[in-house]
C-alpha atoms as an extended CHARMM CRD file, in Angstrom:
* protein
*
       197  EXT
         1         1  MET       CA            107.9700000000      101.4490000000       80.1370000000  PROA      1               0.0000000000
         2         2  LEU       CA            107.8650000000       98.6990000000       76.9410000000  PROA      2               0.0000000000
         3         3  SER       CA            106.0600000000       95.4270000000       78.5150000000  PROA      3               0.0000000000
         4         4  ALA       CA            107.7560000000       92.2730000000       76.9240000000  PROA      4               0.0000000000
         5         5  ALA       CA            105.3690000000       92.1150000000       73.7580000000  PROA      5               0.0000000000
         6         6  ASP       CA            105.8800000000       95.5040000000       73.2120000000  PROA      6               0.0000000000
         7         7  ARG       CA            109.8700000000       94.9140000000       72.9470000000  PROA      7               0.0000000000
         8         8  ASN       CA            109.8850000000       91.4270000000       71.2080000000  PROA      8               0.0000000000
         9         9  ALA       CA            106.9330000000       93.2690000000       68.4320000000  PROA      9               0.0000000000
        10        10  ALA       CA            109.9660000000       96.2220000000       67.9660000000  PROA      10              0.0000000000
        11        11  GLU       CA            112.5760000000       94.0550000000       68.0060000000  PROA      11              0.0000000000
        12        12  ALA       CA            111.0880000000       91.0810000000       65.5290000000  PROA      12              0.0000000000
        13        13  ARG       CA            110.2930000000       94.3340000000       63.3410000000  PROA      13              0.0000000000
        14        14  ALA       CA            113.8990000000       95.6520000000       63.2850000000  PROA      14              0.0000000000
        15        15  ALA       CA            115.0060000000       92.4800000000       62.2220000000  PROA      15              0.0000000000
        16        16  LEU       CA            113.0170000000       92.8310000000       59.4640000000  PROA      16              0.0000000000
        17        17  LYS       CA            114.0720000000       96.5000000000       58.3870000000  PROA      17              0.0000000000
        18        18  ALA       CA            117.6090000000       94.8820000000       58.9310000000  PROA      18              0.0000000000
        19        19  ALA       CA            116.8270000000       91.9070000000       56.7590000000  PROA      19              0.0000000000
        20        20  ILE       CA            115.8800000000       93.8590000000       54.1250000000  PROA      20              0.0000000000
        21        21  ALA       CA            117.8020000000       96.0670000000       53.6160000000  PROA      21              0.0000000000
        22        22  ARG       CA            121.1370000000       93.2940000000       53.2630000000  PROA      22              0.0000000000
        23        23  VAL       CA            118.4930000000       91.6530000000       50.4940000000  PROA      23              0.0000000000
        24        24  ALA       CA            119.1500000000       94.9310000000       49.0080000000  PROA      24              0.0000000000
        25        25  ARG       CA            122.7600000000       94.3970000000       49.3110000000  PROA      25              0.0000000000
        26        26  GLY       CA            122.3910000000       90.6780000000       47.5610000000  PROA      26              0.0000000000
        27        27  ASP       CA            122.3880000000       88.8640000000       50.6450000000  PROA      27              0.0000000000
        28        28  ARG       CA            121.2960000000       85.5000000000       50.0850000000  PROA      28              0.0000000000
        29        29  ALA       CA            120.7360000000       84.7500000000       53.6400000000  PROA      29              0.0000000000
        30        30  ALA       CA            118.9630000000       87.5830000000       54.8430000000  PROA      30              0.0000000000
        31        31  LEU       CA            116.6620000000       86.9290000000       52.0460000000  PROA      31              0.0000000000
        32        32  GLU       CA            115.9280000000       83.5390000000       53.7520000000  PROA      32              0.0000000000
        33        33  GLN       CA            115.5250000000       85.3340000000       57.0310000000  PROA      33              0.0000000000
        34        34  VAL       CA            112.4120000000       87.6250000000       55.9120000000  PROA      34              0.0000000000
        35        35  TYR       CA            111.2480000000       84.1670000000       54.2320000000  PROA      35              0.0000000000
        36        36  ARG       CA            111.1190000000       82.2060000000       57.7650000000  PROA      36              0.0000000000
        37        37  ALA       CA            109.8800000000       85.8180000000       59.7160000000  PROA      37              0.0000000000
        38        38  THR       CA            106.9240000000       86.4950000000       57.0300000000  PROA      38              0.0000000000
        39        39  HSD       CA            106.6790000000       82.8760000000       55.0010000000  PROA      39              0.0000000000
        40        40  ARG       CA            103.2740000000       82.2090000000       57.1450000000  PROA      40              0.0000000000
        41        41  LYS       CA            101.4590000000       85.2660000000       57.1030000000  PROA      41              0.0000000000
        42        42  LEU       CA            102.2110000000       86.4290000000       52.8790000000  PROA      42              0.0000000000
        43        43  PHE       CA            100.6070000000       82.6080000000       52.1590000000  PROA      43              0.0000000000
        44        44  GLY       CA             97.9330000000       83.1160000000       54.3150000000  PROA      44              0.0000000000
        45        45  ILE       CA             97.3570000000       86.4470000000       52.4360000000  PROA      45              0.0000000000
        46        46  CYS       CA             97.6460000000       84.4330000000       48.9670000000  PROA      46              0.0000000000
        47        47  LEU       CA             95.4170000000       81.4570000000       49.8020000000  PROA      47              0.0000000000
        48        48  ARG       CA             92.6250000000       83.9640000000       51.0810000000  PROA      48              0.0000000000
        49        49  ILE       CA             92.6170000000       85.4980000000       47.2240000000  PROA      49              0.0000000000
        50        50  LEU       CA             93.8790000000       81.9140000000       45.8330000000  PROA      50              0.0000000000
        51        51  GLY       CA             91.6470000000       79.6930000000       47.0520000000  PROA      51              0.0000000000
        52        52  ASP       CA             94.3990000000       76.7920000000       46.3270000000  PROA      52              0.0000000000
        53        53  PRO       CA             97.6820000000       75.6200000000       47.8390000000  PROA      53              0.0000000000
        54        54  LYS       CA             99.3680000000       75.1320000000       44.6920000000  PROA      54              0.0000000000
        55        55  GLU       CA             98.8360000000       79.1070000000       43.5000000000  PROA      55              0.0000000000
        56        56  ALA       CA             99.3180000000       80.2900000000       46.0050000000  PROA      56              0.0000000000
        57        57  GLU       CA            102.5200000000       78.7060000000       47.0960000000  PROA      57              0.0000000000
        58        58  ASP       CA            103.6000000000       79.5480000000       43.5390000000  PROA      58              0.0000000000
        59        59  ALA       CA            102.6110000000       83.1910000000       44.1450000000  PROA      59              0.0000000000
        60        60  LEU       CA            104.4730000000       83.1260000000       47.1580000000  PROA      60              0.0000000000
        61        61  GLN       CA            107.5510000000       82.6060000000       45.2350000000  PROA      61              0.0000000000
        62        62  ASP       CA            106.3280000000       85.5780000000       43.2730000000  PROA      62              0.0000000000
        63        63  VAL       CA            106.5720000000       87.4540000000       46.5780000000  PROA      63              0.0000000000
        64        64  TYR       CA            110.3270000000       86.6280000000       47.5240000000  PROA      64              0.0000000000
        65        65  ILE       CA            111.5130000000       87.2240000000       44.1850000000  PROA      65              0.0000000000
        66        66  SER       CA            109.8230000000       90.7120000000       43.7560000000  PROA      66              0.0000000000
        67        67  LEU       CA            110.8310000000       91.0970000000       46.9830000000  PROA      67              0.0000000000
        68        68  TRP       CA            115.1480000000       90.3390000000       45.6150000000  PROA      68              0.0000000000
        69        69  ARG       CA            115.0920000000       92.3890000000       42.9220000000  PROA      69              0.0000000000
        70        70  ARG       CA            113.0140000000       95.2670000000       44.7520000000  PROA      70              0.0000000000
        71        71  ALA       CA            114.3680000000       95.2870000000       48.3970000000  PROA      71              0.0000000000
        72        72  ALA       CA            116.0080000000       98.9210000000       47.5820000000  PROA      72              0.0000000000
        73        73  SER       CA            112.9840000000      100.2240000000       47.3300000000  PROA      73              0.0000000000
        74        74  TYR       CA            111.5970000000       99.6140000000       50.8720000000  PROA      74              0.0000000000
        75        75  ASP       CA            111.5430000000      103.2240000000       52.1780000000  PROA      75              0.0000000000
        76        76  PRO       CA            109.9890000000      102.3340000000       56.2020000000  PROA      76              0.0000000000
        77        77  ASP       CA            109.2190000000      105.3470000000       56.7390000000  PROA      77              0.0000000000
        78        78  ARG       CA            106.2720000000      104.5320000000       54.2690000000  PROA      78              0.0000000000
        79        79  ALA       CA            105.6530000000      101.4710000000       55.5200000000  PROA      79              0.0000000000
        80        80  SER       CA            105.9030000000       98.3910000000       57.8380000000  PROA      80              0.0000000000
        81        81  PRO       CA            107.7740000000       95.6630000000       56.8590000000  PROA      81              0.0000000000
        82        82  ILE       CA            104.9030000000       93.5410000000       56.8850000000  PROA      82              0.0000000000
        83        83  SER       CA            103.0060000000       95.9770000000       55.8270000000  PROA      83              0.0000000000
        84        84  TRP       CA            105.2470000000       96.1230000000       52.2790000000  PROA      84              0.0000000000
        85        85  LEU       CA            105.4840000000       92.5590000000       52.1210000000  PROA      85              0.0000000000
        86        86  ALA       CA            101.7920000000       91.9130000000       52.2060000000  PROA      86              0.0000000000
        87        87  ILE       CA            100.8990000000       94.2270000000       49.5030000000  PROA      87              0.0000000000
        88        88  PHE       CA            103.9290000000       92.3050000000       47.2390000000  PROA      88              0.0000000000
        89        89  ALA       CA            101.1060000000       88.9400000000       48.0590000000  PROA      89              0.0000000000
        90        90  ARG       CA             98.7570000000       90.7040000000       47.6270000000  PROA      90              0.0000000000
        91        91  ASN       CA             99.1210000000       91.9820000000       43.9610000000  PROA      91              0.0000000000
        92        92  ARG       CA            100.7860000000       89.1280000000       42.9040000000  PROA      92              0.0000000000
        93        93  ALA       CA             97.9310000000       86.5220000000       44.3750000000  PROA      93              0.0000000000
        94        94  ILE       CA             95.7200000000       89.0260000000       42.0160000000  PROA      94              0.0000000000
        95        95  ASP       CA             98.1470000000       88.7760000000       39.2580000000  PROA      95              0.0000000000
        96        96  ARG       CA             96.9170000000       85.1950000000       38.9950000000  PROA      96              0.0000000000
        97        97  LEU       CA             93.6290000000       86.0210000000       38.9690000000  PROA      97              0.0000000000
        98        98  ARG       CA             93.8730000000       87.8750000000       36.3770000000  PROA      98              0.0000000000
        99        99  THR       CA             95.4150000000       85.2130000000       34.4930000000  PROA      99              0.0000000000
       100       100  GLY       CA             92.8310000000       83.3740000000       34.3180000000  PROA      100             0.0000000000
       101       101  LYS       CA             93.8590000000       80.5310000000       34.7880000000  PROA      101             0.0000000000
       102       102  VAL       CA             92.8360000000       80.1650000000       38.8590000000  PROA      102             0.0000000000
       103       103  GLN       CA             89.7320000000       78.7440000000       39.0890000000  PROA      103             0.0000000000
       104       104  ARG       CA             89.0090000000       76.1190000000       42.2790000000  PROA      104             0.0000000000
       105       105  GLY       CA             88.7410000000       78.0420000000       45.2440000000  PROA      105             0.0000000000
       106       106  ALA       CA             89.2740000000       81.6850000000       43.8580000000  PROA      106             0.0000000000
       107       107  VAL       CA             87.6360000000       83.9390000000       44.5080000000  PROA      107             0.0000000000
       108       108  PRO       CA             86.1470000000       86.1770000000       41.6680000000  PROA      108             0.0000000000
       109       109  VAL       CA             88.9730000000       89.2700000000       41.3250000000  PROA      109             0.0000000000
       110       110  GLU       CA             86.1690000000       92.2090000000       42.1000000000  PROA      110             0.0000000000
       111       111  GLU       CA             85.8730000000       90.4900000000       45.8490000000  PROA      111             0.0000000000
       112       112  ALA       CA             90.1810000000       90.3050000000       45.9430000000  PROA      112             0.0000000000
       113       113  ALA       CA             90.4130000000       93.6680000000       45.8920000000  PROA      113             0.0000000000
       114       114  GLU       CA             88.0690000000       94.0190000000       48.5370000000  PROA      114             0.0000000000
       115       115  ILE       CA             89.9310000000       90.8590000000       51.1960000000  PROA      115             0.0000000000
       116       116  ALA       CA             93.6330000000       92.3390000000       49.5190000000  PROA      116             0.0000000000
       117       117  ASP       CA             92.6260000000       95.6840000000       51.3620000000  PROA      117             0.0000000000
       118       118  ASP       CA             92.0550000000       93.9080000000       54.6830000000  PROA      118             0.0000000000
       119       119  ALA       CA             95.2550000000       92.2060000000       55.2700000000  PROA      119             0.0000000000
       120       120  PRO       CA             97.7690000000       94.8250000000       54.5940000000  PROA      120             0.0000000000
       121       121  ALA       CA             95.1900000000       97.3580000000       56.8530000000  PROA      121             0.0000000000
       122       122  ALA       CA             95.0490000000       94.6680000000       59.4880000000  PROA      122             0.0000000000
       123       123  ASP       CA             99.2720000000       94.5070000000       59.7520000000  PROA      123             0.0000000000
       124       124  ALA       CA             99.5190000000       97.4920000000       59.5850000000  PROA      124             0.0000000000
       125       125  LEU       CA             97.7800000000       98.2950000000       62.6190000000  PROA      125             0.0000000000
       126       126  LEU       CA             99.1660000000       94.9870000000       64.4480000000  PROA      126             0.0000000000
       127       127  GLU       CA            102.5010000000       96.4480000000       63.1110000000  PROA      127             0.0000000000
       128       128  ASP       CA            102.4500000000      100.1760000000       64.5410000000  PROA      128             0.0000000000
       129       129  ALA       CA            105.2560000000      100.4580000000       66.7280000000  PROA      129             0.0000000000
       130       130  GLU       CA            103.0900000000      103.0020000000       68.4280000000  PROA      130             0.0000000000
       131       131  GLN       CA             99.7330000000      101.4610000000       69.0750000000  PROA      131             0.0000000000
       132       132  THR       CA            100.9070000000       98.4220000000       69.9440000000  PROA      132             0.0000000000
       133       133  SER       CA            100.3470000000       98.0690000000       73.5510000000  PROA      133             0.0000000000
       134       134  ARG       CA             96.7720000000      100.1010000000       73.7870000000  PROA      134             0.0000000000
       135       135  ILE       CA             96.0420000000       96.8190000000       70.6030000000  PROA      135             0.0000000000
       136       136  HSD       CA             96.9030000000       94.2360000000       73.4620000000  PROA      136             0.0000000000
       137       137  HSD       CA             95.2340000000       96.0900000000       75.5890000000  PROA      137             0.0000000000
       138       138  CYS       CA             91.6170000000       96.0300000000       73.3930000000  PROA      138             0.0000000000
       139       139  ILE       CA             92.2400000000       93.1880000000       72.3040000000  PROA      139             0.0000000000
       140       140  GLY       CA             92.4180000000       91.6110000000       75.8470000000  PROA      140             0.0000000000
       141       141  GLN       CA             88.7320000000       93.1610000000       76.2850000000  PROA      141             0.0000000000
       142       142  LEU       CA             88.1330000000       90.6270000000       73.6380000000  PROA      142             0.0000000000
       143       143  ASP       CA             86.2610000000       87.3520000000       74.7070000000  PROA      143             0.0000000000
       144       144  ALA       CA             89.0950000000       84.6990000000       75.0650000000  PROA      144             0.0000000000
       145       145  ASP       CA             87.8990000000       83.0460000000       71.3910000000  PROA      145             0.0000000000
       146       146  THR       CA             87.8610000000       86.1310000000       69.3590000000  PROA      146             0.0000000000
       147       147  GLY       CA             91.1960000000       87.2870000000       70.8080000000  PROA      147             0.0000000000
       148       148  SER       CA             93.0980000000       84.5990000000       71.0450000000  PROA      148             0.0000000000
       149       149  SER       CA             91.3490000000       84.4730000000       66.4440000000  PROA      149             0.0000000000
       150       150  ILE       CA             92.4500000000       87.4390000000       65.8390000000  PROA      150             0.0000000000
       151       151  ARG       CA             96.1480000000       87.1910000000       67.6530000000  PROA      151             0.0000000000
       152       152  ASN       CA             96.2620000000       83.9050000000       65.7560000000  PROA      152             0.0000000000
       153       153  ALA       CA             95.2720000000       85.4230000000       62.2230000000  PROA      153             0.0000000000
       154       154  PHE       CA             97.7180000000       88.6520000000       62.6140000000  PROA      154             0.0000000000
       155       155  PHE       CA            100.2700000000       88.1210000000       64.5430000000  PROA      155             0.0000000000
       156       156  GLU       CA            100.7590000000       84.0030000000       63.2910000000  PROA      156             0.0000000000
       157       157  GLY       CA             99.3560000000       84.5810000000       59.7940000000  PROA      157             0.0000000000
       158       158  ARG       CA             97.1700000000       81.8240000000       60.2780000000  PROA      158             0.0000000000
       159       159  THR       CA             93.9450000000       81.4290000000       57.3960000000  PROA      159             0.0000000000
       160       160  TYR       CA             90.4440000000       81.1490000000       58.7830000000  PROA      160             0.0000000000
       161       161  ALA       CA             90.5340000000       77.7110000000       57.1950000000  PROA      161             0.0000000000
       162       162  GLU       CA             92.9750000000       76.6440000000       59.9530000000  PROA      162             0.0000000000
       163       163  LEU       CA             92.0320000000       78.2730000000       62.9390000000  PROA      163             0.0000000000
       164       164  ALA       CA             88.2530000000       77.2130000000       62.2520000000  PROA      164             0.0000000000
       165       165  GLU       CA             89.7030000000       73.7380000000       61.7960000000  PROA      165             0.0000000000
       166       166  ALA       CA             92.0380000000       73.6750000000       64.9880000000  PROA      166             0.0000000000
       167       167  SER       CA             88.9830000000       75.2850000000       66.7370000000  PROA      167             0.0000000000
       168       168  ASP       CA             86.5240000000       72.7300000000       65.7840000000  PROA      168             0.0000000000
       169       169  THR       CA             84.4490000000       75.9430000000       64.4400000000  PROA      169             0.0000000000
       170       170  PRO       CA             82.6420000000       76.3130000000       61.2560000000  PROA      170             0.0000000000
       171       171  LEU       CA             84.3950000000       78.7060000000       58.3750000000  PROA      171             0.0000000000
       172       172  GLY       CA             81.7490000000       81.0930000000       58.2000000000  PROA      172             0.0000000000
       173       173  THR       CA             81.2720000000       81.2760000000       61.9870000000  PROA      173             0.0000000000
       174       174  MET       CA             84.6750000000       82.0010000000       61.9570000000  PROA      174             0.0000000000
       175       175  LYS       CA             84.9980000000       85.0210000000       59.2850000000  PROA      175             0.0000000000
       176       176  SER       CA             82.2380000000       86.1470000000       61.2070000000  PROA      176             0.0000000000
       177       177  ARG       CA             84.2060000000       85.7390000000       64.6080000000  PROA      177             0.0000000000
       178       178  ILE       CA             86.8010000000       87.5070000000       63.5760000000  PROA      178             0.0000000000
       179       179  ARG       CA             85.2640000000       90.2490000000       61.8680000000  PROA      179             0.0000000000
       180       180  ARG       CA             83.0550000000       91.4330000000       65.0080000000  PROA      180             0.0000000000
       181       181  GLY       CA             86.2240000000       91.1750000000       66.5450000000  PROA      181             0.0000000000
       182       182  LEU       CA             87.7510000000       93.4030000000       64.6850000000  PROA      182             0.0000000000
       183       183  ALA       CA             84.7710000000       96.1280000000       64.4730000000  PROA      183             0.0000000000
       184       184  LYS       CA             85.0000000000       95.8200000000       68.5210000000  PROA      184             0.0000000000
       185       185  LEU       CA             88.8930000000       96.3910000000       68.4050000000  PROA      185             0.0000000000
       186       186  LYS       CA             88.2620000000       99.2560000000       66.1800000000  PROA      186             0.0000000000
       187       187  ALA       CA             86.1200000000      100.1890000000       68.4430000000  PROA      187             0.0000000000
       188       188  CYS       CA             88.3730000000      100.4030000000       71.3300000000  PROA      188             0.0000000000
       189       189  LEU       CA             91.2280000000      101.2030000000       69.6200000000  PROA      189             0.0000000000
       190       190  GLU       CA             88.7720000000      104.8770000000       68.3970000000  PROA      190             0.0000000000
       191       191  GLN       CA             86.9310000000      105.3580000000       71.6180000000  PROA      191             0.0000000000
       192       192  ASP       CA             91.7120000000      105.6190000000       73.0130000000  PROA      192             0.0000000000
       193       193  ASP       CA             92.1230000000      107.8020000000       70.6600000000  PROA      193             0.0000000000
       194       194  LEU       CA             89.0050000000      110.2140000000       71.8640000000  PROA      194             0.0000000000
       195       195  GLU       CA             90.4910000000      109.7230000000       75.8130000000  PROA      195             0.0000000000
       196       196  ALA       CA             93.9960000000      110.7060000000       74.5970000000  PROA      196             0.0000000000
       197       197  LYS       CA             92.5540000000      113.9990000000       73.0160000000  PROA      197             0.0000000000
């Protein structure tokens, strides 16, 4: 039996898939629905790469233009909707870095690829329907601060800077906390896989 969180995640994923399908048929209201459901998370990805809110907003606009043009190419059997959109966000942000116009706060292009790879992998991990209950179980094994930080970063799309400010924690400490938490989360999931075999 699915928990309430599992049902909510499955319903949100199904609604997002349906909205993307409607966008593919030219439904502008569906594009707005996708935007409302995803803009915080996708903005966070762009901001982590670009380091500048204005540039991140411009990249985010490009994401939804790309979605409007390419929604028909979405294959729900290959990726969750948020993972697919996160790839758009990563690519648009990296494209902006490559133009050489983004300076202040941006990471080098070489590092952007590394940052960008992290977000979709985490999104894919967190959005995968068959692992949702195991993920919540493993997050529950973490200390309260780490579990809360990971939930806020990956379920709500909050940036490291937002999390650090909200908890009055140095940014480096927040990044380390989440990195260590993700390593523990991965170990817990791998242990669950071993026990399931």
